[in-house]
mmCIF file of C-alpha atoms and ligand atoms in Angstrom:
data_model
loop_
_atom_site.group_PDB
_atom_site.id
_atom_site.type_symbol
_atom_site.label_atom_id
_atom_site.label_comp_id
_atom_site.label_asym_id
_atom_site.label_seq_id
_atom_site.Cartn_x
_atom_site.Cartn_y
_atom_site.Cartn_z
ATOM 1 C CA UNK H 1 -0.015 0.192 -0.253
ATOM 2 C CA UNK H 2 1.179 3.297 -0.883
ATOM 3 C CA UNK H 3 1.807 6.259 1.825
ATOM 4 C CA UNK H 4 -0.812 9.042 0.628
ATOM 5 C CA UNK H 5 -0.019 12.423 1.298
ATOM 6 C CA UNK H 6 -2.360 15.493 0.582
ATOM 7 C CA UNK H 7 -1.426 19.467 0.535
ATOM 8 C CA UNK H 8 -4.111 21.529 1.132
ATOM 9 C CA UNK H 9 -4.393 25.180 0.566
ATOM 10 C CA UNK H 10 -7.273 27.719 0.441
ATOM 11 C CA UNK H 11 -7.585 27.997 -3.632
ATOM 12 C CA UNK H 12 -5.508 24.786 -4.720
ATOM 13 C CA UNK H 13 -3.763 27.030 -7.796
ATOM 14 C CA UNK H 14 -0.901 28.513 -6.149
ATOM 15 C CA UNK H 15 0.878 26.730 -2.727
ATOM 16 C CA UNK H 16 -0.694 23.322 -2.709
ATOM 17 C CA UNK H 17 0.128 22.439 -6.399
ATOM 18 C CA UNK H 18 3.461 23.596 -5.789
ATOM 19 C CA UNK H 19 3.791 21.475 -2.821
ATOM 20 C CA UNK H 20 2.568 18.680 -4.747
ATOM 21 C CA UNK H 21 5.180 18.897 -7.399
ATOM 22 C CA UNK H 22 8.120 19.619 -5.043
ATOM 23 C CA UNK H 23 7.298 16.252 -2.905
ATOM 24 C CA UNK H 24 6.183 14.544 -5.791
ATOM 25 C CA UNK H 25 9.549 15.432 -7.132
ATOM 26 C CA UNK H 26 11.301 13.810 -4.226
ATOM 27 C CA UNK H 27 9.793 10.577 -3.541
ATOM 28 C CA UNK H 28 8.981 7.260 -5.985
ATOM 29 C CA UNK H 29 5.734 6.988 -7.308
ATOM 30 C CA UNK H 30 5.846 3.413 -6.604
ATOM 31 C CA UNK H 31 5.858 3.880 -2.770
ATOM 32 C CA UNK H 32 3.923 7.409 -2.174
ATOM 33 C CA UNK H 33 1.089 8.997 -3.596
ATOM 34 C CA UNK H 34 0.507 12.959 -3.345
ATOM 35 C CA UNK H 35 -2.502 14.970 -4.239
ATOM 36 C CA UNK H 36 -3.498 18.325 -3.579
ATOM 37 C CA UNK H 37 -6.870 20.177 -2.647
ATOM 38 C CA UNK H 38 -8.073 23.608 -1.666
ATOM 39 C CA UNK H 39 -10.549 24.077 1.066
ATOM 40 C CA UNK H 40 -12.348 26.870 -1.180
ATOM 41 C CA UNK H 41 -13.956 25.380 -4.870
ATOM 42 C CA UNK H 42 -13.647 28.763 -6.833
ATOM 43 C CA UNK H 43 -10.669 27.651 -8.716
ATOM 44 C CA UNK H 44 -11.811 23.798 -9.145
ATOM 45 C CA UNK H 45 -10.985 22.340 -12.489
ATOM 46 C CA UNK H 46 -8.264 25.208 -13.325
ATOM 47 C CA UNK H 47 -4.342 24.558 -13.971
ATOM 48 C CA UNK H 48 -2.291 26.431 -11.162
ATOM 49 C CA UNK H 49 -1.799 29.889 -11.422
ATOM 50 C CA UNK H 50 0.577 30.520 -13.973
ATOM 51 C CA UNK H 51 3.252 32.049 -11.477
ATOM 52 C CA UNK H 52 2.935 28.673 -9.519
ATOM 53 C CA UNK H 53 3.794 26.564 -12.975
ATOM 54 C CA UNK H 54 6.489 29.268 -13.651
ATOM 55 C CA UNK H 55 8.409 29.119 -10.478
ATOM 56 C CA UNK H 56 8.199 25.288 -10.489
ATOM 57 C CA UNK H 57 9.396 25.105 -14.199
ATOM 58 C CA UNK H 58 12.396 27.177 -13.380
ATOM 59 C CA UNK H 59 13.429 24.406 -10.566
ATOM 60 C CA UNK H 60 12.516 21.842 -13.199
ATOM 61 C CA UNK H 61 9.104 20.496 -12.018
ATOM 62 C CA UNK H 62 6.314 20.514 -14.060
ATOM 63 C CA UNK H 63 2.756 21.334 -12.659
ATOM 64 C CA UNK H 64 1.028 21.681 -16.089
ATOM 65 C CA UNK H 65 -1.084 18.483 -15.615
ATOM 66 C CA UNK H 66 -2.409 19.342 -12.161
ATOM 67 C CA UNK H 67 -6.429 20.386 -11.817
ATOM 68 C CA UNK H 68 -7.705 22.008 -8.553
ATOM 69 C CA UNK H 69 -10.241 20.446 -6.600
ATOM 70 C CA UNK H 70 -11.967 21.196 -3.443
ATOM 71 C CA UNK H 71 -10.890 19.015 -0.016
ATOM 72 C CA UNK H 72 -13.571 16.558 0.783
ATOM 73 C CA UNK H 73 -14.768 14.801 3.787
ATOM 74 C CA UNK H 74 -13.376 11.472 2.163
ATOM 75 C CA UNK H 75 -10.008 12.775 1.701
ATOM 76 C CA UNK H 76 -9.651 11.865 5.871
ATOM 77 C CA UNK H 77 -10.018 8.252 4.983
ATOM 78 C CA UNK H 78 -8.047 8.427 1.613
ATOM 79 C CA UNK H 79 -4.823 10.119 2.888
ATOM 80 C CA UNK H 80 -2.464 9.231 5.656
ATOM 81 C CA UNK H 81 -0.928 12.784 6.020
ATOM 82 C CA UNK H 82 -2.773 16.129 5.579
ATOM 83 C CA UNK H 83 -0.324 19.091 5.212
ATOM 84 C CA UNK H 84 -1.984 22.340 5.242
ATOM 85 C CA UNK H 85 -0.451 25.786 4.534
ATOM 86 C CA UNK H 86 -2.000 28.294 7.089
ATOM 87 C CA UNK H 87 -4.082 28.053 10.108
ATOM 88 C CA UNK H 88 -7.159 29.332 8.338
ATOM 89 C CA UNK H 89 -6.720 25.897 6.046
ATOM 90 C CA UNK H 90 -6.280 23.820 9.100
ATOM 91 C CA UNK H 91 -9.427 25.567 10.785
ATOM 92 C CA UNK H 92 -11.331 24.815 7.695
ATOM 93 C CA UNK H 93 -10.133 21.393 7.766
ATOM 94 C CA UNK H 94 -10.407 20.616 11.490
ATOM 95 C CA UNK H 95 -14.108 21.519 10.790
ATOM 96 C CA UNK H 96 -14.922 18.884 8.695
ATOM 97 C CA UNK H 97 -13.193 15.933 10.984
ATOM 98 C CA UNK H 98 -15.338 13.627 12.913
ATOM 99 C CA UNK H 99 -12.726 11.547 14.322
ATOM 100 C CA UNK H 100 -9.148 12.100 16.412
ATOM 101 C CA UNK H 101 -7.648 9.593 13.855
ATOM 102 C CA UNK H 102 -8.960 12.273 11.208
ATOM 103 C CA UNK H 103 -7.719 15.309 12.894
ATOM 104 C CA UNK H 104 -4.291 14.088 13.840
ATOM 105 C CA UNK H 105 -3.765 13.527 10.065
ATOM 106 C CA UNK H 106 -3.753 17.160 9.570
ATOM 107 C CA UNK H 107 -0.494 19.323 10.229
ATOM 108 C CA UNK H 108 0.866 22.719 9.402
ATOM 109 C CA UNK H 109 3.500 22.232 6.939
ATOM 110 C CA UNK H 110 6.023 24.312 8.318
ATOM 111 C CA UNK H 111 6.263 22.793 11.800
ATOM 112 C CA UNK H 112 8.274 20.008 9.985
ATOM 113 C CA UNK H 113 10.982 22.693 9.727
ATOM 114 C CA UNK H 114 10.207 24.551 12.795
ATOM 115 C CA UNK H 115 8.302 21.994 15.159
ATOM 116 C CA UNK H 116 5.527 23.780 17.258
ATOM 117 C CA UNK H 117 6.280 27.320 16.087
ATOM 118 C CA UNK H 118 2.912 27.127 13.761
ATOM 119 C CA UNK H 119 4.445 29.197 10.834
ATOM 120 C CA UNK H 120 2.344 29.832 7.954
ATOM 121 C CA UNK H 121 3.111 29.777 4.076
ATOM 122 C CA UNK H 122 1.937 32.913 3.005
ATOM 123 C CA UNK H 123 -0.558 33.113 0.162
ATOM 124 C CA UNK H 124 1.222 34.624 -2.871
ATOM 125 C CA UNK H 125 -1.744 34.888 -4.786
ATOM 126 C CA UNK H 126 -1.826 38.908 -4.624
ATOM 127 C CA UNK H 127 1.538 39.693 -4.375
ATOM 128 C CA UNK H 128 4.381 39.423 -7.059
ATOM 129 C CA UNK H 129 6.701 36.909 -8.447
ATOM 130 C CA UNK H 130 9.055 37.189 -5.592
ATOM 131 C CA UNK H 131 5.898 35.758 -3.033
ATOM 132 C CA UNK H 132 6.012 32.622 -5.461
ATOM 133 C CA UNK H 133 10.258 32.458 -5.213
ATOM 134 C CA UNK H 134 9.790 32.609 -1.218
ATOM 135 C CA UNK H 135 6.963 30.341 -1.321
ATOM 136 C CA UNK H 136 8.900 27.733 -3.659
ATOM 137 C CA UNK H 137 11.808 27.568 -1.258
ATOM 138 C CA UNK H 138 9.788 27.252 2.185
ATOM 139 C CA UNK H 139 7.811 24.429 0.461
ATOM 140 C CA UNK H 140 11.052 22.704 -0.600
ATOM 141 C CA UNK H 141 12.507 22.878 2.819
ATOM 142 C CA UNK H 142 9.170 21.267 4.147
ATOM 143 C CA UNK H 143 9.418 18.459 1.420
ATOM 144 C CA UNK H 144 12.370 17.856 2.304
ATOM 145 C CA UNK H 145 12.086 17.093 5.648
ATOM 146 C CA UNK H 146 8.810 15.182 4.858
ATOM 147 C CA UNK H 147 10.686 13.084 2.473
ATOM 148 C CA UNK H 148 13.110 12.204 5.288
ATOM 149 C CA UNK H 149 10.318 11.413 7.786
ATOM 150 C CA UNK H 150 8.371 9.298 5.296
ATOM 151 C CA UNK H 151 11.341 7.549 3.984
ATOM 152 C CA UNK H 152 12.160 6.385 7.484
ATOM 153 C CA UNK H 153 8.903 5.400 9.253
HETATM 154 P P1 LIG B 201 -3.754 29.283 -2.989
HETATM 155 O O1 LIG B 201 -3.857 30.932 -3.045
HETATM 156 O O2 LIG B 201 -4.535 29.204 -1.854
HETATM 157 O O3 LIG B 201 -2.246 29.243 -2.518
HETATM 158 O O4 LIG B 201 -4.285 28.662 -3.989
HETATM 159 C C1 LIG B 201 -5.216 31.383 -3.541
HETATM 160 C C2 LIG B 201 -5.934 31.206 -4.533
HETATM 161 C C3 LIG B 201 -7.110 31.864 -5.096
HETATM 162 C C4 LIG B 201 -7.633 32.742 -4.103
HETATM 163 C C5 LIG B 201 -7.189 32.630 -2.811
HETATM 164 C C6 LIG B 201 -6.047 32.162 -2.528
HETATM 165 N N1 LIG B 201 -8.706 33.342 -4.295
HETATM 166 O O5 LIG B 201 -9.374 33.968 -3.641
HETATM 167 O O6 LIG B 201 -9.095 33.227 -5.607
#
């Protein structure tokens, strides 16, 4: 059985598609499934934001086959780890959880790098390209930690 990891943000067009692409690039497809979703549905069916596609491409990662979807309650059953980008994502996902097992799957992704600090991946949607560069590096560092953790469980 593959270990399944879900990356979650608000729109599923900026941060979580990048997190999905970065983590996928670090793990073997045969042992891991990585997906992403948004707590909101506004962008469902869309490709990632072109600025996320561009920054990923700069580092050799292709996001163009991804399509946005909304987080759903069944994701608690499907995924082993659910990483959220900020406190608002956390609150919105936790609201849908009905078991402690489900609640325990949900983690702020930057706590993998800075344990218990509850730092957030800032939403780059309304900013410029530098925001996407910053987000890329934050997520790359977090995904490196996640890779190490998951490969050594
Ligand atoms: P994301 O960024 O949560 O990183 O995908 C956003 C994208 C779109 C919107 C908000 C955040 N929006 O309001 O449409």
